[in-house]
Amino acid sequence: MTVSAAAGAGAVTGPARTGPRFAVVGNPENRRVSLFEDAVRAAGLPAPRVVAWTDVLRAGGADFGADEFLRVDSPGENPEVDRLLRGATDTTRVEGSARWYTGFTAALRTLRGGVPLADPDDVAVLFDKRACHGVLDAAGVPVPESPTSGRLAARVHGWDDVRALMREHRMPRVFVKPAHGSSASGVLAVETAGGGRIRATTSVETGPGGALHNSLRVRRYHDERDVARIVDALAPDGLHIERWVPKASQAGRATDLRVVVVAGRVTHAVVRSSRRPMTNLHLGGSRGDLGAVQRAVTAAGARWSDFLDVCERAASCFPRTLCVGVDLLPTVDWRRAFVGEVNAFGDLLPRLTGLPGSGAEGLDTYGAQVAAVLRAPAGDGPHHPYRTGTAHA
């Protein structure tokens, strides 16, 4: 088999090669797993061995060969896995993220052997928004101001604490996030109006008995008592507060970017825009025009390469993890950008191919990760730092 360097080590000719070998811990029915399987096969490699999260959790772990590159994929979107991790029988429920986090991080440490493509310690930080924000801030990565991370972090026991911190830090608009949430689950965009009135925008729907449910419909709560009930119900799982940074816009829609960093280098980027504060695509956000974003940055006197550098600096805080997804928040003047979050499973961007000059041209996010492993020097073990240090021209 030969591999074309011009195609980012993803173009294969000749017979299928016998190594390296991949293994995936994930939900076999999930498209994340199938997309990664497709990428491995496209590189001319044997199909990866798939180990189901249900089997890992029921058996108390799994073993992997010393020559298997081990990818850990999201345990989400599987009711039985959710039940085992969170004890929930209703997958739409928002509460229970702290129990989920404890179970998930413990399960990561039961995966024995192999060459991990994501470090369990890195993933534990990535799934704690308070800890992740503190790590990024300490490394000089631009992040929104937060009173709930870092050495002097405040703990939030309920809505009264949120209100007090907003006043103390002069934050009239904040995002209140479950510390261990994902996909905007439980996130509230809270803003104060005249007379101290409160409005919150969120995908949380309240049910009978005060139960909180995820919804695909974003709604607004104008009664502070309703907002307080939601925050008080989420607080036992841990809450993170960030200043609401006004974001740039495209065609009157709030705009940010999901940027994928593989082996320390930005490979893929997608623009997300919405008329709501949350731009998540599953909540009604839509893909925007990346070229227009690049032109807006240049027109503002900034450099697109500096925006990419911010993402790579964020990823370098997790040097033993091959791939992360960075949520980049450009400011209204397009001159600066903040990192909102860094995601361990931020690579689900179907049909999106690599940026020009990234080394991942023609490859999706999964193909870029396979190519990065193929390029890695022989003998790199499970603690090899994936940071490449490649600078963007």
XYZ file of C-alpha atoms in Angstrom:
393
model
C 0.000 0.000 0.000
C 1.110 3.574 -0.666
C -0.134 6.688 1.080
C -0.291 10.046 -0.700
C 1.199 12.817 1.415
C -0.501 15.402 -0.788
C -3.870 14.035 0.307
C -3.039 14.361 3.993
C -2.029 10.702 4.257
C -5.577 9.732 3.405
C -5.339 8.534 -0.224
C -4.614 4.829 -0.438
C -3.613 2.597 -3.325
C -2.804 -1.083 -3.408
C -3.824 -3.812 -0.951
C -5.098 -3.049 2.546
C -2.336 -2.708 5.095
C -2.188 -4.826 8.225
C -1.506 -2.068 10.730
C -1.829 -0.002 12.753
C -4.904 -1.425 14.404
C -7.716 0.678 15.845
C -10.274 -0.066 18.534
C -13.270 2.094 19.432
C -15.268 2.250 22.635
C -18.633 3.684 21.682
C -22.248 2.908 20.928
C -22.094 0.615 17.862
C -25.371 1.889 16.446
C -24.235 5.527 16.583
C -23.155 7.386 13.461
C -20.029 8.605 15.265
C -18.757 5.039 15.333
C -19.792 4.274 11.755
C -18.140 7.452 10.446
C -14.890 6.553 12.163
C -15.114 2.991 10.801
C -15.526 4.451 7.313
C -12.448 6.649 7.795
C -10.297 3.739 8.922
C -11.361 1.612 5.962
C -10.789 4.525 3.574
C -7.186 4.633 4.776
C -6.778 1.005 3.670
C -6.719 -0.342 7.232
C -8.638 -3.221 8.807
C -11.956 -2.182 10.301
C -11.592 -1.090 13.924
C -12.661 -3.370 16.735
C -15.772 -1.863 18.320
C -16.398 -2.347 22.024
C -19.823 -1.232 23.217
C -20.141 1.136 26.157
C -22.817 -1.169 27.570
C -20.300 -4.039 27.659
C -17.640 -1.866 29.311
C -20.002 -0.632 32.002
C -21.524 -4.034 32.767
C -18.196 -5.871 32.802
C -16.301 -3.238 34.768
C -13.869 -2.470 31.957
C -12.231 -3.831 28.830
C -8.756 -4.871 27.699
C -6.908 -3.740 24.589
C -3.812 -4.929 22.821
C -0.560 -3.024 23.082
C -0.727 -2.355 19.325
C -4.322 -1.074 19.285
C -4.883 2.657 18.999
C -7.835 3.230 21.300
C -10.455 5.806 20.393
C -13.047 6.628 23.049
C -16.244 7.982 21.577
C -19.258 9.668 23.124
C -21.477 7.491 25.327
C -24.476 9.665 24.449
C -27.695 8.875 22.578
C -28.101 5.407 24.077
C -30.822 4.966 26.728
C -29.207 1.945 28.405
C -25.799 3.630 28.659
C -27.503 6.709 30.087
C -29.259 4.537 32.647
C -26.009 2.838 33.658
C -24.134 6.126 33.979
C -26.823 8.405 35.339
C -29.495 6.135 36.731
C -32.087 7.890 34.565
C -34.966 6.092 32.884
C -35.926 9.195 30.894
C -33.106 10.302 28.579
C -34.633 13.769 28.191
C -34.026 14.634 31.850
C -31.432 17.322 32.485
C -30.646 16.545 36.118
C -28.061 13.954 37.126
C -25.044 15.271 35.218
C -22.768 15.016 38.269
C -23.578 11.328 38.665
C -23.049 10.859 34.914
C -19.654 12.558 35.171
C -18.548 10.392 38.077
C -19.582 7.215 36.269
C -18.086 8.232 32.941
C -14.693 9.308 34.261
C -14.490 6.156 36.387
C -15.314 4.035 33.323
C -12.505 5.668 31.340
C -10.037 4.334 33.886
C -11.274 0.770 33.427
C -10.041 0.709 29.814
C -6.838 -1.261 30.138
C -3.983 -1.326 27.653
C -3.885 0.016 24.131
C -2.550 3.361 22.948
C -5.179 5.905 24.074
C -6.015 8.693 21.649
C -7.591 10.658 24.501
C -6.027 10.924 27.940
C -8.479 10.164 30.805
C -7.162 13.096 32.844
C -7.628 15.454 29.888
C -11.165 14.194 29.308
C -12.020 14.618 32.990
C -11.058 18.293 32.759
C -12.842 18.769 29.441
C -16.079 17.539 31.011
C -15.829 19.935 33.951
C -16.475 23.418 32.595
C -15.131 25.054 35.749
C -11.862 23.139 35.627
C -11.494 23.552 31.859
C -12.057 27.310 32.053
C -9.458 27.546 34.822
C -6.866 25.606 32.812
C -7.409 27.759 29.731
C -7.305 30.996 31.700
C -4.094 30.002 33.493
C -2.506 29.246 30.097
C -3.351 32.702 28.770
C -6.065 31.521 26.392
C -8.711 34.259 26.041
C -11.892 33.122 27.779
C -14.966 34.973 29.049
C -14.653 36.212 32.612
C -15.937 33.715 35.169
C -16.298 33.801 38.953
C -16.642 29.998 39.172
C -13.216 28.854 37.964
C -9.634 29.291 39.071
C -8.025 29.610 42.469
C -10.746 31.835 43.963
C -13.671 30.028 42.370
C -17.075 30.577 43.937
C -19.466 27.675 44.455
C -23.038 28.099 43.327
C -25.691 26.583 45.550
C -28.691 28.115 43.815
C -30.243 31.135 42.165
C -29.457 33.456 45.081
C -25.746 32.803 44.502
C -26.095 33.464 40.775
C -27.787 36.805 41.427
C -25.166 37.758 44.014
C -22.265 36.911 41.685
C -23.848 38.834 38.830
C -24.052 41.919 41.040
C -20.621 41.485 42.607
C -18.845 41.066 39.255
C -21.040 43.563 37.397
C -22.279 40.986 34.957
C -25.758 41.965 33.769
C -25.703 39.151 31.181
C -24.292 35.686 31.892
C -24.415 32.119 30.752
C -25.258 29.667 33.514
C -24.058 26.184 32.539
C -24.208 22.785 34.217
C -20.578 22.025 35.025
C -20.753 18.584 33.415
C -23.267 19.222 30.650
C -22.899 18.943 26.892
C -24.804 19.954 23.757
C -26.205 23.020 25.585
C -28.145 20.766 27.945
C -29.362 22.855 30.863
C -27.627 26.048 29.686
C -29.392 29.335 30.469
C -28.552 32.679 28.857
C -29.583 35.082 31.625
C -29.936 38.836 31.216
C -31.225 41.633 33.404
C -33.556 44.331 32.153
C -34.824 47.597 33.576
C -35.936 47.460 37.167
C -33.874 44.344 37.802
C -36.193 42.147 35.777
C -34.779 38.822 34.582
C -35.085 36.988 31.304
C -33.562 33.580 30.560
C -33.246 31.820 27.210
C -32.806 28.050 27.375
C -33.795 24.705 25.880
C -34.918 23.513 29.328
C -38.591 22.622 29.570
C -40.175 22.205 32.982
C -42.456 19.229 33.494
C -44.827 17.989 36.195
C -43.351 18.102 39.661
C -40.611 20.484 38.546
C -38.733 17.911 36.458
C -36.422 19.449 33.868
C -36.304 18.122 30.320
C -34.161 18.850 27.286
C -36.144 20.220 24.389
C -35.285 21.012 20.786
C -37.312 24.198 21.135
C -35.498 27.133 22.689
C -37.787 29.165 24.942
C -37.679 32.251 27.126
C -38.642 32.564 30.783
C -39.617 36.046 31.947
C -40.656 35.220 35.504
C -37.663 35.208 37.851
C -39.356 32.567 39.987
C -39.323 30.158 37.043
C -35.641 30.867 36.392
C -34.856 30.379 40.070
C -36.616 27.002 40.135
C -34.571 25.774 37.171
C -31.252 26.993 38.580
C -32.009 25.626 42.054
C -32.793 22.215 40.541
C -29.522 22.183 38.541
C -27.257 23.543 41.272
C -26.636 20.227 43.117
C -24.919 18.920 39.956
C -22.568 21.923 39.878
C -22.904 25.187 37.936
C -20.488 27.356 35.980
C -21.095 31.060 35.273
C -19.500 33.051 32.458
C -19.898 36.629 31.315
C -22.069 36.727 28.200
C -19.688 38.066 25.566
C -21.543 39.800 22.708
C -20.720 37.815 19.593
C -20.234 38.883 16.005
C -23.094 38.436 13.592
C -23.786 37.312 10.033
C -27.001 38.525 8.391
C -28.293 39.608 11.786
C -27.640 36.222 13.406
C -25.279 35.617 16.334
C -22.241 33.782 14.991
C -19.527 31.573 16.417
C -17.375 28.712 15.146
C -16.706 25.093 15.985
C -13.048 24.528 15.188
C -11.542 21.031 15.204
C -7.904 20.666 16.215
C -6.153 17.375 15.397
C -2.624 16.645 16.626
C -2.233 20.270 17.642
C -3.269 21.785 14.317
C -6.579 23.261 13.167
C -8.004 21.016 10.453
C -11.709 21.870 10.166
C -13.958 24.822 10.965
C -17.676 25.395 10.665
C -19.583 28.627 11.231
C -22.704 28.367 13.385
C -25.310 31.125 13.410
C -28.631 31.600 15.139
C -31.150 34.199 16.195
C -30.853 32.702 19.695
C -27.901 32.980 22.105
C -27.155 29.256 21.670
C -25.923 28.473 18.150
C -25.936 24.665 18.463
C -27.080 23.168 15.184
C -29.486 20.747 16.860
C -31.243 23.723 18.497
C -32.037 25.407 15.204
C -28.666 26.952 14.430
C -27.453 26.820 10.858
C -24.114 26.629 9.115
C -22.805 30.009 8.056
C -20.332 31.252 5.464
C -16.731 30.613 6.526
C -15.336 32.694 3.686
C -17.432 35.661 4.821
C -16.081 35.240 8.352
C -12.509 35.250 7.093
C -13.184 38.387 5.043
C -14.820 40.113 8.014
C -11.809 39.344 10.220
C -9.421 40.724 7.602
C -11.554 43.813 7.010
C -11.484 44.530 10.756
C -7.682 44.615 10.670
C -7.259 41.266 12.426
C -5.654 38.095 11.116
C -7.498 34.844 10.546
C -4.303 32.981 11.447
C -4.472 34.565 14.924
C -7.973 33.155 15.388
C -6.666 29.701 14.473
C -3.747 30.171 16.840
C -6.164 30.791 19.720
C -7.768 27.409 18.997
C -4.411 25.644 18.824
C -3.329 27.249 22.104
C -6.528 25.955 23.701
C -5.883 22.461 22.342
C -2.284 22.560 23.589
C -3.650 22.588 27.144
C -4.631 18.952 26.488
C -1.466 17.627 24.804
C -2.218 13.929 25.326
C -5.517 14.057 23.478
C -5.450 13.717 19.704
C -8.570 15.702 18.812
C -10.706 18.405 20.438
C -13.447 20.705 19.223
C -13.022 24.355 20.196
C -15.979 26.741 20.378
C -14.564 30.071 19.210
C -16.535 33.252 19.930
C -15.585 36.230 17.715
C -16.330 39.623 19.227
C -18.771 42.041 17.598
C -15.954 43.969 15.904
C -14.351 40.770 14.518
C -10.997 41.806 15.973
C -10.725 39.291 18.805
C -12.088 35.918 19.761
C -12.708 34.065 23.008
C -12.810 30.338 23.640
C -16.206 29.398 25.011
C -15.567 25.687 25.503
C -13.257 22.866 24.476
C -15.082 19.636 23.663
C -13.752 16.100 23.944
C -16.314 14.875 21.398
C -16.486 17.930 19.169
C -15.668 16.215 15.870
C -19.141 15.250 14.617
C -19.237 17.442 11.506
C -20.410 15.125 8.715
C -19.324 15.868 5.161
C -17.051 18.727 6.219
C -13.573 18.463 4.696
C -10.314 19.962 5.885
C -9.258 23.581 5.511
C -6.791 24.476 2.739
C -3.243 24.149 4.021
C -4.333 22.104 7.039
C -2.941 18.783 5.832
C -6.492 17.400 5.989
C -7.717 18.549 2.573
C -10.306 16.127 1.247
C -10.647 14.385 4.617
C -13.461 14.621 7.140
C -12.662 15.037 10.834
C -12.340 11.295 11.345
C -10.100 10.824 8.335
C -7.864 13.608 9.651
C -7.430 11.758 12.936
C -6.574 8.477 11.217
C -4.069 10.333 9.032
C -2.481 11.921 12.117
C -1.941 8.513 13.670
C -0.386 7.238 10.445
C 1.990 10.200 10.414
C 3.063 9.773 14.042
C 6.611 8.468 14.534
C 6.824 4.730 15.154
C 6.949 3.741 18.798
C 4.942 6.625 20.221
C 3.213 5.267 23.278
C 0.058 6.170 25.166
C 1.637 9.269 26.714
C 2.948 10.761 23.489
C 1.999 14.462 23.321
C 0.009 15.095 20.148
C 0.931 18.781 19.953
C 2.767 19.339 16.665
C 3.645 22.990 17.104
C 2.797 23.728 13.469
C 2.294 27.464 12.977
C -0.190 28.931 10.531
C 1.196 31.220 7.907
